Structures are given as structure tokens and as C-alpha cells.
Short mmCIF file of C-alpha atoms in Angstrom, two decimals:
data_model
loop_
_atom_site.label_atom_id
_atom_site.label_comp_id
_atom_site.label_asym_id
_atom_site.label_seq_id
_atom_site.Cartn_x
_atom_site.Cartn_y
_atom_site.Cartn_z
CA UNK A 13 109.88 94.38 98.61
CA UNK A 14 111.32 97.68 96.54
CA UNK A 15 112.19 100.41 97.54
CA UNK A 16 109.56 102.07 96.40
CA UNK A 17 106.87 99.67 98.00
CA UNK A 18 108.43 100.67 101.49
CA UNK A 19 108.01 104.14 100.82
CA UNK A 20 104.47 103.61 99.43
CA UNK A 21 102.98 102.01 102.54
CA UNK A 22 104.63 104.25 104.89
CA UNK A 23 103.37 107.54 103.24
CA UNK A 24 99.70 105.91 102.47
CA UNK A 25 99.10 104.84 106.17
CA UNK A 26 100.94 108.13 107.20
CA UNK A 27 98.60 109.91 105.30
CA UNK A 28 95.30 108.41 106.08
CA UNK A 29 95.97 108.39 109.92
CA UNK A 30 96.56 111.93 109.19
CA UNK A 31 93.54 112.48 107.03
CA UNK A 32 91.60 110.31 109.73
CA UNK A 33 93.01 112.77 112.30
CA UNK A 34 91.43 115.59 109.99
CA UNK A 35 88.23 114.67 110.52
CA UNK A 36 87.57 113.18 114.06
CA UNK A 37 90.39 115.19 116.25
CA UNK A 38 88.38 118.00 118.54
CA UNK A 39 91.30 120.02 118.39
CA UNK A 40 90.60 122.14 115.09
CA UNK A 41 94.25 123.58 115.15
CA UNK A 42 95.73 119.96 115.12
CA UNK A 43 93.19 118.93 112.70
CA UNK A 44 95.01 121.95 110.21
CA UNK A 45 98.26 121.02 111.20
CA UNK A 46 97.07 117.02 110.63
CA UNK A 47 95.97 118.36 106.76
CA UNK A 48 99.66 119.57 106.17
CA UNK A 49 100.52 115.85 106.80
CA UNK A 50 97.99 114.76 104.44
CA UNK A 51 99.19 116.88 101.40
CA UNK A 52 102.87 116.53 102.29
CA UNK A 53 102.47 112.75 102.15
CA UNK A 54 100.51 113.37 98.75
CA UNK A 55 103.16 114.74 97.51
CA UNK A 56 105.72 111.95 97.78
CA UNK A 57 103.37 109.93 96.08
CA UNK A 58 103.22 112.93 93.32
CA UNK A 59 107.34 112.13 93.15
CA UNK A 60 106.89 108.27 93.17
CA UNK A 61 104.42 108.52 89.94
CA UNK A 62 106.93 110.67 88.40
CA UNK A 63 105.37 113.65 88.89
CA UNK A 64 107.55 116.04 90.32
CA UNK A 65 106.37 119.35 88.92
CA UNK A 66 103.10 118.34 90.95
CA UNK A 67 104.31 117.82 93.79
CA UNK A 68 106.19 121.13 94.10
CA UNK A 69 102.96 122.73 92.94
CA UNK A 70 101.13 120.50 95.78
CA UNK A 71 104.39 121.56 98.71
CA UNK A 72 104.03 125.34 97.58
CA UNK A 73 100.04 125.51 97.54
CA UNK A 74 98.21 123.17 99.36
CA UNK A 75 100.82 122.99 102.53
CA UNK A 76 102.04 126.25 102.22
CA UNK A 77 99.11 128.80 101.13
CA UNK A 78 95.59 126.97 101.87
CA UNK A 79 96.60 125.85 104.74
CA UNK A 80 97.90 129.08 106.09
CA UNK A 81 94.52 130.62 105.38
CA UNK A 82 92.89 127.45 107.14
CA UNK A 83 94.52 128.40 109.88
CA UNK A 84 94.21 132.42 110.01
CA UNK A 85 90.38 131.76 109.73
CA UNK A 86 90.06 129.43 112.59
CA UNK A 87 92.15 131.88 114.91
CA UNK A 88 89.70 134.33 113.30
CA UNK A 89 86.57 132.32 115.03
CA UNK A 90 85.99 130.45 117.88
CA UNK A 91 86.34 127.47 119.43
CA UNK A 92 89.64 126.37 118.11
CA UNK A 93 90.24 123.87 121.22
CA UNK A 94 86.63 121.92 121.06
CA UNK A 95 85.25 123.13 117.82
CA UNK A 96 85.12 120.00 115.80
CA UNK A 97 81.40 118.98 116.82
CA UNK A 98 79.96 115.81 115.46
CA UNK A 99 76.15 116.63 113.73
CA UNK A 100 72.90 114.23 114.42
CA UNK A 101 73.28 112.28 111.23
CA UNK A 102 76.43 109.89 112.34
CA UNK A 103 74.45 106.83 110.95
CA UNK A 104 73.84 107.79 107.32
CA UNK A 105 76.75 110.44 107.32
CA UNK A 106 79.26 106.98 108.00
CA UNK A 107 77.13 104.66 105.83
CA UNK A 108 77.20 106.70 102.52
CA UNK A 109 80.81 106.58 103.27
CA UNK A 110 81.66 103.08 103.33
CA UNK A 111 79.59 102.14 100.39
CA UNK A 112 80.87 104.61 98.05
CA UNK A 113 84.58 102.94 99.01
CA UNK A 114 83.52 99.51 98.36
CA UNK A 115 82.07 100.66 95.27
CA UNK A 116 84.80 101.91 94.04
CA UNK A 117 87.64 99.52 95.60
CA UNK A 118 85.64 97.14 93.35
CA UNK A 119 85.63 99.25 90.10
CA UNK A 120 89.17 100.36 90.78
CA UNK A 121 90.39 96.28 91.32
CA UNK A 122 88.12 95.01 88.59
CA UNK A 123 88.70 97.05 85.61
CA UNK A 124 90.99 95.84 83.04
CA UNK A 125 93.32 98.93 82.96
CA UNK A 126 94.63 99.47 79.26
CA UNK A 127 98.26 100.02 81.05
CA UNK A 128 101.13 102.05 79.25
CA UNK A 129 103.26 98.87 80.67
CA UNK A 130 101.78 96.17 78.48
CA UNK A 131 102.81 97.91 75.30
CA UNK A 132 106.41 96.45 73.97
CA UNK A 133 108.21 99.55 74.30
CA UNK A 134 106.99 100.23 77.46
CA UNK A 135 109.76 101.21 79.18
CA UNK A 136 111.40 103.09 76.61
CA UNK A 137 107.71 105.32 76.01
CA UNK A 138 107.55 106.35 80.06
CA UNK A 139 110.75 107.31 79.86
CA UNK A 140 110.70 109.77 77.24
CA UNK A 141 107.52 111.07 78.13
CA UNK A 142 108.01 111.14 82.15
CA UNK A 143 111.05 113.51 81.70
CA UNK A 144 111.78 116.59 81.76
CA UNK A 145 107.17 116.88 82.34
CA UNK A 146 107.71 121.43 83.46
CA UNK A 147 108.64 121.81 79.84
CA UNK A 148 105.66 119.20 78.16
CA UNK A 149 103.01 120.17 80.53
CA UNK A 150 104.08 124.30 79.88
CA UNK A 151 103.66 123.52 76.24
CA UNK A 152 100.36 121.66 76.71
CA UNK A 153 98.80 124.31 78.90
CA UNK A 154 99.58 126.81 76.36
CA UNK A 155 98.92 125.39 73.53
CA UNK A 156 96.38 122.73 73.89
CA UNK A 157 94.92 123.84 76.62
CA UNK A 158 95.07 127.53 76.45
CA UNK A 159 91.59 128.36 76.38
CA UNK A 160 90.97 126.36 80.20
CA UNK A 161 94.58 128.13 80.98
CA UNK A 162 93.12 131.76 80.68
CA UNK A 163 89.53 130.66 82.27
CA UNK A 164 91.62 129.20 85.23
CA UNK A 165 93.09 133.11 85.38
CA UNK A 166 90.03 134.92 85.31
CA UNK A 167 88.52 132.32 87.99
CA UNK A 168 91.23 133.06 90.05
CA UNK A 169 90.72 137.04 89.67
CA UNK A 170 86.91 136.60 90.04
CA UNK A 171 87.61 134.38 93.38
CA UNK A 172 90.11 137.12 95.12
CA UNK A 173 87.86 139.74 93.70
CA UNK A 174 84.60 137.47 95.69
CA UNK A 175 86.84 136.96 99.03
CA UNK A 176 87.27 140.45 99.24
CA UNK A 177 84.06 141.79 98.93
CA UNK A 178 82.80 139.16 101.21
CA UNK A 179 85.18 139.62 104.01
CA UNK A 180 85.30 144.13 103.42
CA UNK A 181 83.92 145.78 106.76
CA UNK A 182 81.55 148.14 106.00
CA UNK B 15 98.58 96.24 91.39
CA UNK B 16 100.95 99.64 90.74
CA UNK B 17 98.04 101.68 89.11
CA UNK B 18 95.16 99.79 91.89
CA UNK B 19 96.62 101.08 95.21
CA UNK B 20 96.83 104.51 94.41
CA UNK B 21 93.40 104.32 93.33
CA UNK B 22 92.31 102.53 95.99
CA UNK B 23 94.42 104.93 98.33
CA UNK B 24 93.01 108.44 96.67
CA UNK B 25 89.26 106.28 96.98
CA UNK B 26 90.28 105.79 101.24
CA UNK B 27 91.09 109.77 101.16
CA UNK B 28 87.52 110.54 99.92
CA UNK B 29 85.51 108.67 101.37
CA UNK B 30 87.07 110.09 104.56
CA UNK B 31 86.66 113.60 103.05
CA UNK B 32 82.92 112.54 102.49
CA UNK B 33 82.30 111.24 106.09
CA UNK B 34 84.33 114.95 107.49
CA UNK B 35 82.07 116.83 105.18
CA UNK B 36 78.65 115.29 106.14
CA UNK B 37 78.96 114.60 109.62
CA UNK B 38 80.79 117.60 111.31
CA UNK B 39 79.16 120.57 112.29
CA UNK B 40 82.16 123.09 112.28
CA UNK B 41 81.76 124.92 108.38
CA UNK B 42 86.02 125.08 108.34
CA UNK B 43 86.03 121.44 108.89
CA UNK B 44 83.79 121.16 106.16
CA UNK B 45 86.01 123.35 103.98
CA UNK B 46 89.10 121.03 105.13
CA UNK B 47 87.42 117.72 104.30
CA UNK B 48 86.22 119.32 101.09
CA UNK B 49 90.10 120.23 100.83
CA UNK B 50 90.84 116.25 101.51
CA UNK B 51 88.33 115.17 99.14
CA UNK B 52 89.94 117.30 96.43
CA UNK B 53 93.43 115.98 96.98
CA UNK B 54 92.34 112.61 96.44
CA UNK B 55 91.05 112.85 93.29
CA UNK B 56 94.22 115.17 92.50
CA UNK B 57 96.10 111.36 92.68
CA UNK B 58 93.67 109.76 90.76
CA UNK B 59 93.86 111.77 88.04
CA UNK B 60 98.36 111.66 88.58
CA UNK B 61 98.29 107.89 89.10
CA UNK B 62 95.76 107.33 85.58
CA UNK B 63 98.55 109.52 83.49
CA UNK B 64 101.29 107.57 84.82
CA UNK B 65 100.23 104.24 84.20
CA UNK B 66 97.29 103.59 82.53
CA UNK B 67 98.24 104.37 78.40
CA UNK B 68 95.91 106.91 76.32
CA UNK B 69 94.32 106.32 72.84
CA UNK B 70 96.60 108.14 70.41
CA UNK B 71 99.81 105.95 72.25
CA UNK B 72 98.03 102.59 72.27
CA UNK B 73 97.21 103.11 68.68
CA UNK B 74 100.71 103.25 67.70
CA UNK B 75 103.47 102.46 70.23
CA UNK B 76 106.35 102.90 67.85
CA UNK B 77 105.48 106.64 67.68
CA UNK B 78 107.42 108.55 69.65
CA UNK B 79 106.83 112.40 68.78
CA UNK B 80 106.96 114.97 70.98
CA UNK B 81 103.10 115.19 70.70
CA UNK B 82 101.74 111.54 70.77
CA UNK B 83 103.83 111.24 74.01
CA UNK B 84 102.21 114.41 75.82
CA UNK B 85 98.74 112.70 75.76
CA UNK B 86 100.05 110.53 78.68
CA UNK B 87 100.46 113.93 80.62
CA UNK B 88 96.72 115.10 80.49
CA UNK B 89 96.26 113.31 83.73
CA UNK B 90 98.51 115.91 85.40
CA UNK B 91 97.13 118.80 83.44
CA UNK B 92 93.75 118.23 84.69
CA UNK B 93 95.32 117.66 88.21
CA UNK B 94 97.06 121.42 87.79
CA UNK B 95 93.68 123.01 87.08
CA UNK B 96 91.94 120.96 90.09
CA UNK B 97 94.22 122.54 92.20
CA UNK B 98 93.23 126.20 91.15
CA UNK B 99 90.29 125.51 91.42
CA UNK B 100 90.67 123.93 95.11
CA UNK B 101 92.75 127.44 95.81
CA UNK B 102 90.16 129.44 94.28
CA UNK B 103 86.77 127.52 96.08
CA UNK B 104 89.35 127.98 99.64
CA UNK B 105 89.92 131.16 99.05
CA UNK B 106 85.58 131.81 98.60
CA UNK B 107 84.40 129.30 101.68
CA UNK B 108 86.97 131.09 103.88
CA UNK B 109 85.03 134.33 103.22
CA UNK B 110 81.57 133.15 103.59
CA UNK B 111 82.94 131.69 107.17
CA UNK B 112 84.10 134.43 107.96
CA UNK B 113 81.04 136.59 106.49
CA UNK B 114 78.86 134.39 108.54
CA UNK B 115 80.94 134.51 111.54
CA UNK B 116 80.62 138.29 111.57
CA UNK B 117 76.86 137.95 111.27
CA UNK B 118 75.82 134.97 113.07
CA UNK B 119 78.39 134.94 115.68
CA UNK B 120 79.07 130.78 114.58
CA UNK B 121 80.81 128.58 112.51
CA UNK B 122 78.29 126.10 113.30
CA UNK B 123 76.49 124.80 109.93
CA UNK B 124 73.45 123.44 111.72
CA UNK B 125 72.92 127.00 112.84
CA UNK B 126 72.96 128.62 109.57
CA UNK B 127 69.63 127.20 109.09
CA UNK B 128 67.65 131.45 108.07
CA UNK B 129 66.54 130.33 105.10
CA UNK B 130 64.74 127.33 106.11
CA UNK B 131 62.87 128.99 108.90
#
């Protein structure tokens, strides 16, 4: 086995014990400490899919700021210890689940992928075009994209702006 | 298999998402499975731009401009604007919590039932 295999396994079963933990764990403050786990271990697999830009972006946001605020919000409420109540609808909220993933475990494993690795220059195409991605995906944001760039702005604005004036005593 | 276990992986992470979102009561462990469910298809999207091949490159492999090779990065474009958009819907379903924490006195979801009373 590579390398790379090794670290794949560990970080996927790392990360959906964690994710598992998420969900079920009564403790709500684990559970937010368990989702750090999750997105940390998402973002070694941003680094082994060359993807490194991403998964600073994932370190810096999704462990650092969301789940900060996770965490100020549940100290802001109650129940932190035995919060994480199950509802009445266990049966169909476990079935819709588990169909959806064999669904798509089938489409996922039965598709014929048109994969960059069965062209004949394969290795020589990922390698120019998996380096150096900051730079490519800073000129495709502002130039291809730069119309979703400056909506992505003003949703952020309009969001802070929302938060605000939902959470202003008055 | 590369490309199939990653999708199969990020397919494991929603589905759990799915199950945390409709079966627990507690709205910020809604927001944190939503969170989950977001992430996954966050690798989805990273693990189709690194392996599976786009249109313009399969059409002509021996082309290798600067802009015929960027088309296999719009997988981690559209991962970059899922994840301001996970910050900014965070950011919102943190303040209704807490807006409805102020007014109901719960987090509990099955107890924010006003309107269908």
C-alpha cells in the first residue's frame, strides 16, 4: 500500500467517527470540538488531491471561525451537557439516510468517470495544472468568475448585516 | 478507485449530516450537521477537479495553455464559493438561534412549532 493509501484510510475513518460523534454524542460541546476533527481531517484530504490553497482556506474558516461561533452560541444557550435530544422520527429520519448512500455509492462506483489519467499525457497535464493552483484559481475568480466573485461579497455583507440585526437587543 | 473513495467518503459524510439534521432536536446541532453536510460536498466537488478531466482538456490533450488547463480547477472554484456561502448561512442560523433563544427560552426545534398552532 502507498503512502498515500495509509494516510487516506486513517483520515477517512478518523473523520467519520468524528462526524458520527457529531451527531449522536449528548455532550453538545464535544460534539463542536468532534466537528473540528471532521474539517481538520477534510483538509488533509484537500492536500492529498492537491489542493492546498483549500485546505488552508478549510484550517482558517471552517476550524478556526465557524466553529468558534458554534461554540460561543451554545455557551450562549442551554443545555450544553445533555442538549443533543433525539426527535420522534428515528425510523424515517435513519431510513432516508441509508438509501440516499446506497444510491449514490452505486452512482459514484458505476459511472464511467472520463478521468484526466486516461489521457496520454496524463501525468505531464496534472502537473502543470495542479501547481502553483493560489495564482490559477486568483486569476479564474477574477476573471472568469468575477461576476459570482462580487455576488459572494455582497452575500457576505448582506449576511453580517442579517446576524446583526437579528441578534441587536432592543 | 482514486476518484470512487472520496466520493464515496464525502457521500458517508452526508448522509450522516442528513440523519444529524432530521433526527435531532437541538437547532445548533442542526446547524452543525448542516455544516457536515456542506463539507462533504466541498470534497466532491475537490476530488471531481482533481481527477475526473473536463471538456475543453479531453478535446485536445496536447494543449497545454495557461487557460485550457484552468478548466480542471473549476471544481475548487465552486468549492471556494460553497464555503462562503457555508460561512455566510452560519453566520444567519446562529442569529435566528440565538433570536429564538431570547424569545422562546429553547433551542429545541420541535418547540418552535407558533406558526403551526
Amino acid at each position: 500500500m502507498l503512502f498515500a493509501d495509509v494516510v487516506f484510510w486513517v483520515l477517512a475513518a478518523g473523520g467519520v467517527g468524528a462526524a458520527l460523534g457529531v451527531v449522536l454524542l449528548k455532550d453538545m460541546f464535544r460534539s463542536a470540538l468532534l466537528l473540528v476533527v471532521v474539517f481538520l481531517s477534510v483538509a488533509g484530504h484537500f492536500v492529498l488531491l492537491s489542493a492546498e490553497f483549500l485546505a488552508v482556506v478549510q484550517v482558517l474558516i471552517y476550524a478556526g471561525a465557524i466553529s468558534i461561533l458554534i461554540i460561543f452560541a451554545l455557551m450562549l444557550t442551554q443545555n450544553v451537557q445533555q442538549g443533543n435530544l433525539p426527535n420522534r422520527m428515528q425510523a424515517p429520519a435513519l431510513l432516508l439516510p441509508a438509501l440516499l448512500l446506497s444510491a449514490l455509492a452505486f452512482v459514484f462506483v458505476d459511472t464511467d468517470w472520463r478521468l484526466t489519467e486516461s489521457l496520454p499525457n496524463a501525468g505531464a497535464i496534472v502537473d502543470a495544472a495542479f501547481i502553483d493552483t493560489p495564482a490559477s484559481l486568483a486569476k479564474l475568480l477574477l476573471e472568469n468568475y468575477a461576476m459570482a466573485f462580487g455576488a459572494a461579497g455582497a452575500l457576505l455583507l448582506a449576511s453580517i448585516i442579517g446576524a446583526l440585526s437579528l441578534v441587536r437587543e432592543d | 478507485m482514486e476518484l470512487e473513495r472520496f466520493l464515496v467518503l464525502s457521500a458517508v459524510l452526508f448522509c450522516v449530516g442528513l440523519y444529524g439534521v432530521l433526527a435531532r432536536r437541538n437547532a445548533i446541532t442542526v446547524l452543525m450537521s448542516l455544516e457536515l453536510m456542506f463539507t462533504a460536498v466541498t470534497l466532491a466537488a475537490v476530488a471531481m477537479s482533481r481527477y475526473v478531466t473536463s471538456g475543453t482538456v479531453a478535446a485536445d490533450p496536447g494543449n497545454m495553455s495557461e487557460a485550457a488547463l484552468q478548466t480542471l480547477l473549476t471544481g475548487q472554484v465552486l468549492a471556494l464559493f460553497i464555503i462562503v456561502v457555508a460561512a455566510a448561512e452560519i453566520a444567519l442560523g446562529l442569529g435566528i438561534v440565538i433570536a429564538l433563544y431570547r424569545s422562546r427560552g429553547t433551542v429545541d426545534v420541535s418547540q418552535a412549532n407558533v406558526m403551526s398552532r
